[in-house]
Short mmCIF file of C-alpha atoms in Angstrom, two decimals:
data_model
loop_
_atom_site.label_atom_id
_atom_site.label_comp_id
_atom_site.label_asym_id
_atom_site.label_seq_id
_atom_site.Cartn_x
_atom_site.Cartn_y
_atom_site.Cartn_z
CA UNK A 1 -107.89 -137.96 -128.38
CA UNK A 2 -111.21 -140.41 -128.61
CA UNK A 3 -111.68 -142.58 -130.58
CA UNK A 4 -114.84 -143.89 -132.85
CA UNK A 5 -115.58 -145.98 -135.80
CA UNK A 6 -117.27 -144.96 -138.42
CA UNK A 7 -120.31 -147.85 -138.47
CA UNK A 8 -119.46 -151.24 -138.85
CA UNK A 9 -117.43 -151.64 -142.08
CA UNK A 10 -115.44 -148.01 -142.07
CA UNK A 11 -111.85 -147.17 -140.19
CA UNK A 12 -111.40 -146.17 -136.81
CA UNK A 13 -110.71 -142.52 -136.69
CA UNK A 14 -110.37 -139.55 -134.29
CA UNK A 15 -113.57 -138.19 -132.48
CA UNK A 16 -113.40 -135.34 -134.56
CA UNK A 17 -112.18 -134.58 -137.64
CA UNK A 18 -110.89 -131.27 -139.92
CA UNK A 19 -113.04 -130.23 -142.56
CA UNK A 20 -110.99 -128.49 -145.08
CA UNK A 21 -112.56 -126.92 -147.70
CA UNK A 22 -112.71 -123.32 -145.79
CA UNK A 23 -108.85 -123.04 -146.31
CA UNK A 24 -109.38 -123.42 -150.42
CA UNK A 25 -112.94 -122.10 -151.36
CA UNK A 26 -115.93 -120.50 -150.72
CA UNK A 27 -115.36 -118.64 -147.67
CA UNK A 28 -113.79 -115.75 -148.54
CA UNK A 29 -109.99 -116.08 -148.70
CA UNK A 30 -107.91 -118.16 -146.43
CA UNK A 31 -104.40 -117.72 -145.41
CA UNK A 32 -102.42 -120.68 -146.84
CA UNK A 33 -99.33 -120.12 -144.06
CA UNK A 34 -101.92 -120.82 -141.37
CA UNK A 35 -103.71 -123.33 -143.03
CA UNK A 36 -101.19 -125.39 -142.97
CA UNK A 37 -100.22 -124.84 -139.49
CA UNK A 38 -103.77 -125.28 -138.81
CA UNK A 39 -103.77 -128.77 -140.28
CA UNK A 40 -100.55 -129.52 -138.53
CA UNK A 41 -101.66 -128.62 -134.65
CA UNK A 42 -105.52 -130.67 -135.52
CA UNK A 43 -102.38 -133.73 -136.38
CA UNK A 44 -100.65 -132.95 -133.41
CA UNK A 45 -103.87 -132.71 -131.23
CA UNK A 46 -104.54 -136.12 -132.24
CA UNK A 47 -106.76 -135.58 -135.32
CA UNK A 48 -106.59 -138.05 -138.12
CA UNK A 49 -109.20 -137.69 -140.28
CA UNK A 50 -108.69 -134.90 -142.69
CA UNK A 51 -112.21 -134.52 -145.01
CA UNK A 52 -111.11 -132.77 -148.73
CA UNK A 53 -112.93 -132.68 -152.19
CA UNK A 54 -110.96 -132.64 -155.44
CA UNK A 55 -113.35 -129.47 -156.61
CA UNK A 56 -112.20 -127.49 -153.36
CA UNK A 57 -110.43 -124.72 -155.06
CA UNK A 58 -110.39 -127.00 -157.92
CA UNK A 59 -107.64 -128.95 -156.72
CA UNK A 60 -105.65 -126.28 -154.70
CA UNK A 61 -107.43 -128.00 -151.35
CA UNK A 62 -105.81 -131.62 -152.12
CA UNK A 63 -102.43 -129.52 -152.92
CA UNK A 64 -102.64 -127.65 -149.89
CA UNK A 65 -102.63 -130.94 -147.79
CA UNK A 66 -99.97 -132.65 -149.29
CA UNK A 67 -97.90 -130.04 -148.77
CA UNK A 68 -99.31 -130.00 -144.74
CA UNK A 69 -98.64 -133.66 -144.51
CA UNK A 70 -95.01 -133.89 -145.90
CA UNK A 71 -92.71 -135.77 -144.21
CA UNK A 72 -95.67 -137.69 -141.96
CA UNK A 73 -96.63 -141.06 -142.03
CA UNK A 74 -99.60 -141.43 -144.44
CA UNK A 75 -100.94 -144.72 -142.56
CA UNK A 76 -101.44 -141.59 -138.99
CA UNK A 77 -104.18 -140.11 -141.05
CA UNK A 78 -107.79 -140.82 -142.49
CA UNK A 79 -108.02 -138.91 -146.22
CA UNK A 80 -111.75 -138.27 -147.10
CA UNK A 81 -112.22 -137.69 -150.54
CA UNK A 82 -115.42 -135.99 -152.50
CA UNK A 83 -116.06 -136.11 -156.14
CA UNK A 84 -117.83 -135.69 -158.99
CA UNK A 85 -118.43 -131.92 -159.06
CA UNK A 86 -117.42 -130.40 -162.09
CA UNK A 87 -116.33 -126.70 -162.25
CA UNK A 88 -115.04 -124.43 -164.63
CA UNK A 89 -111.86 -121.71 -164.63
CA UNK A 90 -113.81 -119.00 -163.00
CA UNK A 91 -115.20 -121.47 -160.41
CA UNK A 92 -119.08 -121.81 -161.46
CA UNK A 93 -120.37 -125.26 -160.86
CA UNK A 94 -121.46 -127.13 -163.75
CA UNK A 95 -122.79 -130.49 -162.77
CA UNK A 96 -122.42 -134.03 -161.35
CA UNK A 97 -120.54 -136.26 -163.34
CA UNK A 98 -121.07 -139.95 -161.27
CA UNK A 99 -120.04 -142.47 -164.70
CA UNK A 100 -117.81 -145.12 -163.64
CA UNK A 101 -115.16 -143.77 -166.08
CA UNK A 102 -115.32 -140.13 -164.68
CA UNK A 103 -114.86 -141.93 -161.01
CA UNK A 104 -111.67 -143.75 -162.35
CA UNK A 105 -110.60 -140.43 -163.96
CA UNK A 106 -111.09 -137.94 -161.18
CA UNK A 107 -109.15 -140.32 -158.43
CA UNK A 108 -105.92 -140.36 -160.50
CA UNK A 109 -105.55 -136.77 -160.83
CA UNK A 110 -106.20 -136.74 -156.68
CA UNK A 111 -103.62 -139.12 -156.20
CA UNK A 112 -101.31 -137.14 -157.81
CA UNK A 113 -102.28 -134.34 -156.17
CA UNK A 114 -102.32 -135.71 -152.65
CA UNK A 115 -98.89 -137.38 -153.66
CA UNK A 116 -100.27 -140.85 -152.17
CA UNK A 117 -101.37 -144.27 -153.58
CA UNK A 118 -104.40 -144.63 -152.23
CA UNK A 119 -107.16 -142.41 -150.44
CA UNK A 120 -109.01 -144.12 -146.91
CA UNK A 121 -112.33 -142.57 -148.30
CA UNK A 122 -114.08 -141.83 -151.30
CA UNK A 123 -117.45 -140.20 -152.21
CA UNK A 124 -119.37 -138.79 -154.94
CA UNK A 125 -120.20 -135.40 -153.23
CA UNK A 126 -123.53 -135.40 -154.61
CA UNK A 127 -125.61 -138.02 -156.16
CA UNK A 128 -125.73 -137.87 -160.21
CA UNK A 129 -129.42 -138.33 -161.36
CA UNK A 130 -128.53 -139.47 -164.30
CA UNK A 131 -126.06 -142.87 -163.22
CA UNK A 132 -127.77 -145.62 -161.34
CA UNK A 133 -125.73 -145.55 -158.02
CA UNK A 134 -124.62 -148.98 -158.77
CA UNK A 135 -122.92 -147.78 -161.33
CA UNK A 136 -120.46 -145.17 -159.29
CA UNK A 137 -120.63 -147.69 -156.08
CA UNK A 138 -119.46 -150.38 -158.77
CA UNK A 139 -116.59 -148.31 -160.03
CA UNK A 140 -115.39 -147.99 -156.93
CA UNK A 141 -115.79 -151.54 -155.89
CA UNK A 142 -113.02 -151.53 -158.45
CA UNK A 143 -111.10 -149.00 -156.99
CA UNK A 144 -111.19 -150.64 -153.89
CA UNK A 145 -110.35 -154.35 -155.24
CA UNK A 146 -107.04 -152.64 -157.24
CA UNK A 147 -106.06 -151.22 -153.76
CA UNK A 148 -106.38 -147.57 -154.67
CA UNK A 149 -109.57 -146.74 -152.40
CA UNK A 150 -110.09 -148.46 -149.02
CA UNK A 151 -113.56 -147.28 -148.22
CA UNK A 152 -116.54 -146.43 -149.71
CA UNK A 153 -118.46 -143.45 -148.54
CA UNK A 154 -121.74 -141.55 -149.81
CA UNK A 155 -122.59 -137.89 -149.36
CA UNK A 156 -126.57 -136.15 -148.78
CA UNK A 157 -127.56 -139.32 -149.72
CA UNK A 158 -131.36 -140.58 -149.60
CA UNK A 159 -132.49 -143.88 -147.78
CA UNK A 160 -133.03 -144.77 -151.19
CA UNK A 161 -129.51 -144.81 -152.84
CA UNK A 162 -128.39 -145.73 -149.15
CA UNK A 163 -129.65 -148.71 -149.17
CA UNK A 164 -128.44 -149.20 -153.30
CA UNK A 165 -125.32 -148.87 -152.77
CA UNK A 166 -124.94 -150.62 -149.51
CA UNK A 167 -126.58 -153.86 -151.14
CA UNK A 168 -123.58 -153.63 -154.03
CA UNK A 169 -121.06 -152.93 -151.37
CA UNK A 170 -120.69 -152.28 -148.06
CA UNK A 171 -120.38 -148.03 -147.17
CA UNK A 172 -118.15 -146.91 -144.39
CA UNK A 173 -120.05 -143.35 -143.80
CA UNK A 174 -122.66 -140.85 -144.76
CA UNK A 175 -120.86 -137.39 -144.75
CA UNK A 176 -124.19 -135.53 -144.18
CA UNK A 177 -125.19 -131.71 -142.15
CA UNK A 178 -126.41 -132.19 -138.76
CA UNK A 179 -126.55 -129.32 -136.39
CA UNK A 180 -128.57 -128.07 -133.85
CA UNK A 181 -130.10 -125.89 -136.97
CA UNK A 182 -129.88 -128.73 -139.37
CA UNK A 183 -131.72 -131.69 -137.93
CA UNK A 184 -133.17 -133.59 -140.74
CA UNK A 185 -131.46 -136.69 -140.82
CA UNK A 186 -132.71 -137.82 -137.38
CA UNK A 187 -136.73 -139.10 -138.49
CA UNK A 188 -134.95 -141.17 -141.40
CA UNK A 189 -131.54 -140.77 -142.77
CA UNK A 190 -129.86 -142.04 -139.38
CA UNK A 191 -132.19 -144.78 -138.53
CA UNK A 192 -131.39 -146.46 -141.78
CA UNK A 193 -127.42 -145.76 -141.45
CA UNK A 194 -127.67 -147.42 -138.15
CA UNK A 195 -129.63 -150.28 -139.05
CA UNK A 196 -127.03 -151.10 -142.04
CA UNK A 197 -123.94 -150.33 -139.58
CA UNK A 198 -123.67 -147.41 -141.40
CA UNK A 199 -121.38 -144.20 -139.56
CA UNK A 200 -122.01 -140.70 -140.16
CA UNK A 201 -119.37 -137.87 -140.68
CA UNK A 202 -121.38 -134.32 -139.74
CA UNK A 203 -120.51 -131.40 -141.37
CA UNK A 204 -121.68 -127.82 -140.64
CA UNK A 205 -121.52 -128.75 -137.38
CA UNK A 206 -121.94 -125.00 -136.33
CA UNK A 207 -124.07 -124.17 -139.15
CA UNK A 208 -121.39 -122.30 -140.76
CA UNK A 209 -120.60 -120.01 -138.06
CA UNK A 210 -123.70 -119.16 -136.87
CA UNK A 211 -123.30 -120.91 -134.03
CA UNK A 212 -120.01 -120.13 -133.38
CA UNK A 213 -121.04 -117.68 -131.06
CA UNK A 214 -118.90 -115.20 -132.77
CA UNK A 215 -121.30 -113.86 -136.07
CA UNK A 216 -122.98 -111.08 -136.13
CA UNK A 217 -125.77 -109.68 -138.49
CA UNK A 218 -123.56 -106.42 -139.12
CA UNK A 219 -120.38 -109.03 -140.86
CA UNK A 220 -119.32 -107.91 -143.94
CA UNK A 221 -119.01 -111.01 -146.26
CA UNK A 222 -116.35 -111.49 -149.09
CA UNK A 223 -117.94 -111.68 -152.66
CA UNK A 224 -116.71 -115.29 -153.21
CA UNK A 225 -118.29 -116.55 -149.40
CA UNK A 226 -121.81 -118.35 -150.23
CA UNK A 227 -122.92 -117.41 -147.27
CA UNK A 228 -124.23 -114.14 -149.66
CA UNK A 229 -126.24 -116.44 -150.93
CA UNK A 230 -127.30 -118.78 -148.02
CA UNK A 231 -130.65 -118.33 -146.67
CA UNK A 232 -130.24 -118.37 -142.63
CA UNK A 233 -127.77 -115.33 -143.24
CA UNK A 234 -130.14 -113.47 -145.23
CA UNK A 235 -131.20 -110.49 -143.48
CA UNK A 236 -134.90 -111.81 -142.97
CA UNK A 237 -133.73 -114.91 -141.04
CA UNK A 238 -130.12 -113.86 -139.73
CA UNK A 239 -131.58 -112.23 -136.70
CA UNK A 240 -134.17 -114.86 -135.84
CA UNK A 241 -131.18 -116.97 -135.86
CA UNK A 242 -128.56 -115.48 -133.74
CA UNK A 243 -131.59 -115.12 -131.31
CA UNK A 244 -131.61 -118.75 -130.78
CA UNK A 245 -127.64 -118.35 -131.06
CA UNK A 246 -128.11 -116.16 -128.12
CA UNK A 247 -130.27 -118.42 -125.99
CA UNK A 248 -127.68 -120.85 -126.63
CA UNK A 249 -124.93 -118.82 -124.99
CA UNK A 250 -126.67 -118.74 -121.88
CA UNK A 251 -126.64 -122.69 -121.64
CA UNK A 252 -122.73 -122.44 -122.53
CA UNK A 253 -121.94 -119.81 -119.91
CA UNK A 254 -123.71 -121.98 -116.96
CA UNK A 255 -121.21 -124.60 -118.28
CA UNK A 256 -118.46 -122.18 -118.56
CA UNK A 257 -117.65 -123.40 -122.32
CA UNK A 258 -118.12 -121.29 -125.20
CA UNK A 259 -121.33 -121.16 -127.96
CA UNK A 260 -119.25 -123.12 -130.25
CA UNK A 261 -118.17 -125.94 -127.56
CA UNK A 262 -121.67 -126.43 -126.78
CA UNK A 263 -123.04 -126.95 -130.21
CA UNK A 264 -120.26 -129.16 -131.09
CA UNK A 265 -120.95 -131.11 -127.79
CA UNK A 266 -124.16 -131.88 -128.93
CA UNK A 267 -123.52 -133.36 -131.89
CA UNK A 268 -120.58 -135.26 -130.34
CA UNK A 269 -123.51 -136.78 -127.87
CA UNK A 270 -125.85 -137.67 -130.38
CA UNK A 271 -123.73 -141.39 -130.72
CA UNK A 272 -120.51 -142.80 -130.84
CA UNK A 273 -121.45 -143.55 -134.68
CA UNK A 274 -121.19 -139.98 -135.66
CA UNK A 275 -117.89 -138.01 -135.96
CA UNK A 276 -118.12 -134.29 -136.50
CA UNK A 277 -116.09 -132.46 -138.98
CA UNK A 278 -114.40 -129.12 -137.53
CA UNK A 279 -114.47 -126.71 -140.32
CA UNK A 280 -111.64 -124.65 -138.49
CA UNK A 281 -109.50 -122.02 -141.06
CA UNK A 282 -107.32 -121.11 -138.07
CA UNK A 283 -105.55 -122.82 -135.12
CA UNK A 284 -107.65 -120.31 -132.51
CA UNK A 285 -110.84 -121.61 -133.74
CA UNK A 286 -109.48 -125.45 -133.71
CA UNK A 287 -108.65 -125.18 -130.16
CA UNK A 288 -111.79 -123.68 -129.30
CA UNK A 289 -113.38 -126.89 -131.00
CA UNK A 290 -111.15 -128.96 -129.38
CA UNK A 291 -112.51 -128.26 -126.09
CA UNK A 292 -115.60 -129.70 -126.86
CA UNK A 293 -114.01 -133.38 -126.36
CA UNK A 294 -114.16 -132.31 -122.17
CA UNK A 295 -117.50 -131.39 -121.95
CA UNK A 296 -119.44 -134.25 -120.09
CA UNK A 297 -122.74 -133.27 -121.16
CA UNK A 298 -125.80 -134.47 -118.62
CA UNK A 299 -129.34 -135.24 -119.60
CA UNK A 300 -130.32 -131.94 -117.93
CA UNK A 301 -127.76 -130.00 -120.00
CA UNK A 302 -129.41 -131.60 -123.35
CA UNK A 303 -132.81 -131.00 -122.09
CA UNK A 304 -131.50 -126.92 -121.59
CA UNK A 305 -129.46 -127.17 -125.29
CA UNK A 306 -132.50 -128.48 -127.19
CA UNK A 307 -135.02 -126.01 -124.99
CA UNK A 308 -132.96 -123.10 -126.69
CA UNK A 309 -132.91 -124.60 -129.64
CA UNK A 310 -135.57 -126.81 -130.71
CA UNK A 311 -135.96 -129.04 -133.67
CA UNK A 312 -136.99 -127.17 -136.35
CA UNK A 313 -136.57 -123.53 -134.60
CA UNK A 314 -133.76 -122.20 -137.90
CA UNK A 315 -134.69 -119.25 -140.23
CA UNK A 316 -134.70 -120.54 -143.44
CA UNK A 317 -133.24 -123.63 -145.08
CA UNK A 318 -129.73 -125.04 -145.07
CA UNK A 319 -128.59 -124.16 -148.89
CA UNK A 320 -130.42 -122.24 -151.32
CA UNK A 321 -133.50 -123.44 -153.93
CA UNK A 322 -130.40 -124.54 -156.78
CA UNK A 323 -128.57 -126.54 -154.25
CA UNK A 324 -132.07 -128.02 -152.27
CA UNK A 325 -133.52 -128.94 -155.49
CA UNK A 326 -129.75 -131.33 -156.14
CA UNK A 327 -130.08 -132.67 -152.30
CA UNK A 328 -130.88 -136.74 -152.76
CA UNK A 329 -130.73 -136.61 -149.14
CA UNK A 330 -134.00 -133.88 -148.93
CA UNK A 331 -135.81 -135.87 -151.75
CA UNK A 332 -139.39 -137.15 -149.78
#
């Protein structure tokens, strides 16, 4: 497995890592036996950074890998923790909560739940408008000085609160979307993380499956899957999109490697700074992924990749108006 770092004051992790809120919440209903199996071949493929959020499944995520990392040694893996996101029994998001005692709170209950004394990574999953980041980065300065938190991360962040909390203490990683559909972060957002020695985890590295090479506009979606909601899949912009998807495949079949290989092999190139998150359910779709890591991609092959898919070329936004309008990082 390669090897990065994520920017100058983070840990050295895997090339890629496991996203893994898919096998909790919000798409559709995931199959716990193979979750955990999942989890267990990324480990065994060399994988150690495992990305979580205590509001996945409203704590059944951090549950699920404890149980997947029982009887391993907790110093093999990378835990990235989100937080902050409040929820209530039937699952409906009800805010940001970002208050130094509400950071304190939330990382004992996922310490118990992750049965460990400490988590690698932790980030408020989306900024709260109404705490000065210094006050969250401050609380987990804390965290971090009591030996309970060895990192500090951020999440959609701004250059704005970047550069905050970064100035109070230093941030291992932006966990941020970048995709061939989702290229926002490049004109700002990334210049600024690399001038602070800032990494990036990437997530929705396939644009949640649309450029997996393996949707189609005809997939029936489970009522709990936001992609219902999620503008590129609605039917005026699905089709525009798996058009590019399909331009795409011809690049990947010159290669012989797959839709989903490419697309992740583009992201890998864009800097040894950035490690993308795999949001793989099932072991068949991790070792698709996985293949990714032996692609050699050439300046020719990027010219093809980005002639299929330009900057810019994706049918409607990343999340819906709700969710836009709570992006720091899509604040101009």
């Amino acid at each position: 497995m390669q090897r990065r770092s994520l920017g100058s004051h983070g840990p050295q992790t895997s090339a890629l890592g496991l996203g893994c809120m898919g096998m909790s919440d919000l798409y559709g209903t995931a199959d716990e036996k193979e979750s955990i199996a999942t989890i267990h071949a990324a480990l065994e493929a060399g994988i150690t950074l495992l990305d979580t959020g205590d509001y996945y499944g409203m704590g059944h995520n951090e549950m699920l890998l404890r149980e997947a990392l029982r009887g391993r040694s907790r110093e093999q893996v990378v835990i990235s923790v989100k937080f902050g996101a409040m929820r209530d029994p039937n699952g409906a998001w009800l805010g940001i909560d970002g208050r130094p005692v509400a950071v304190k709170n939330f990382l004992s209950y996922t310490l118990r739940r992750l049965g460990t004394s400490y988590v690698d990574i932790y980030r408020l999953g989306r900024f709260d408008p109404a705490v000065p980041i210094e006050d969250t980065i401050g609380a987990l300065a804390d965290l971090i000085k009591a030996g309970y938190v060895r990192h500090a991360g951020l999440s959609e962040a701004g250059v704005d609160t970047i550069r905050r909390a970064h100035a109070l203490h230093a941030i291992s990683d932006l966990q941020i979307e970048y995709s061939l559909l989702s290229r926002g972060i490049e004109t700002v957002i990334l210049p600024v993380c690399r001038e602070l020695g800032i990494g990036v985890t990437a997530y929705g590295v396939l644009s949640r499956g649309l450029l997996s090479g393996h949707w189609s506009k005809d997939r029936a979606l489970a009522p709990n899957d936001v992609r219902k909601f999620a503008p590129r899949f609605s039917p005026a912009n699905v089709e525009r999109n798996l058009a590019l998807v399909e331009a795409l495949r011809a690049v990947a079949a010159a290669r012989g490697a797959t839709v989903a290989q490419i697309a992740l092999g583009w992201v890998l190139s864009r800097g040894q700074d950035i490690v993308p998150l795999i949001g793989a359910r099932r072991r068949a779709q991790l070792s698709e992924a996985l293949g990714a890591l032996d692609l050699n991609l050439s300046a020719a092959d990027l010219a093809q990749i980005e002639a299929a898919i330009p900057p810019g070329a994706a049918a409607g936004e990343r999340y819906d108006a709700r969710q836009m309008a709570i992006l720091d990082s899509e604040r101009k």
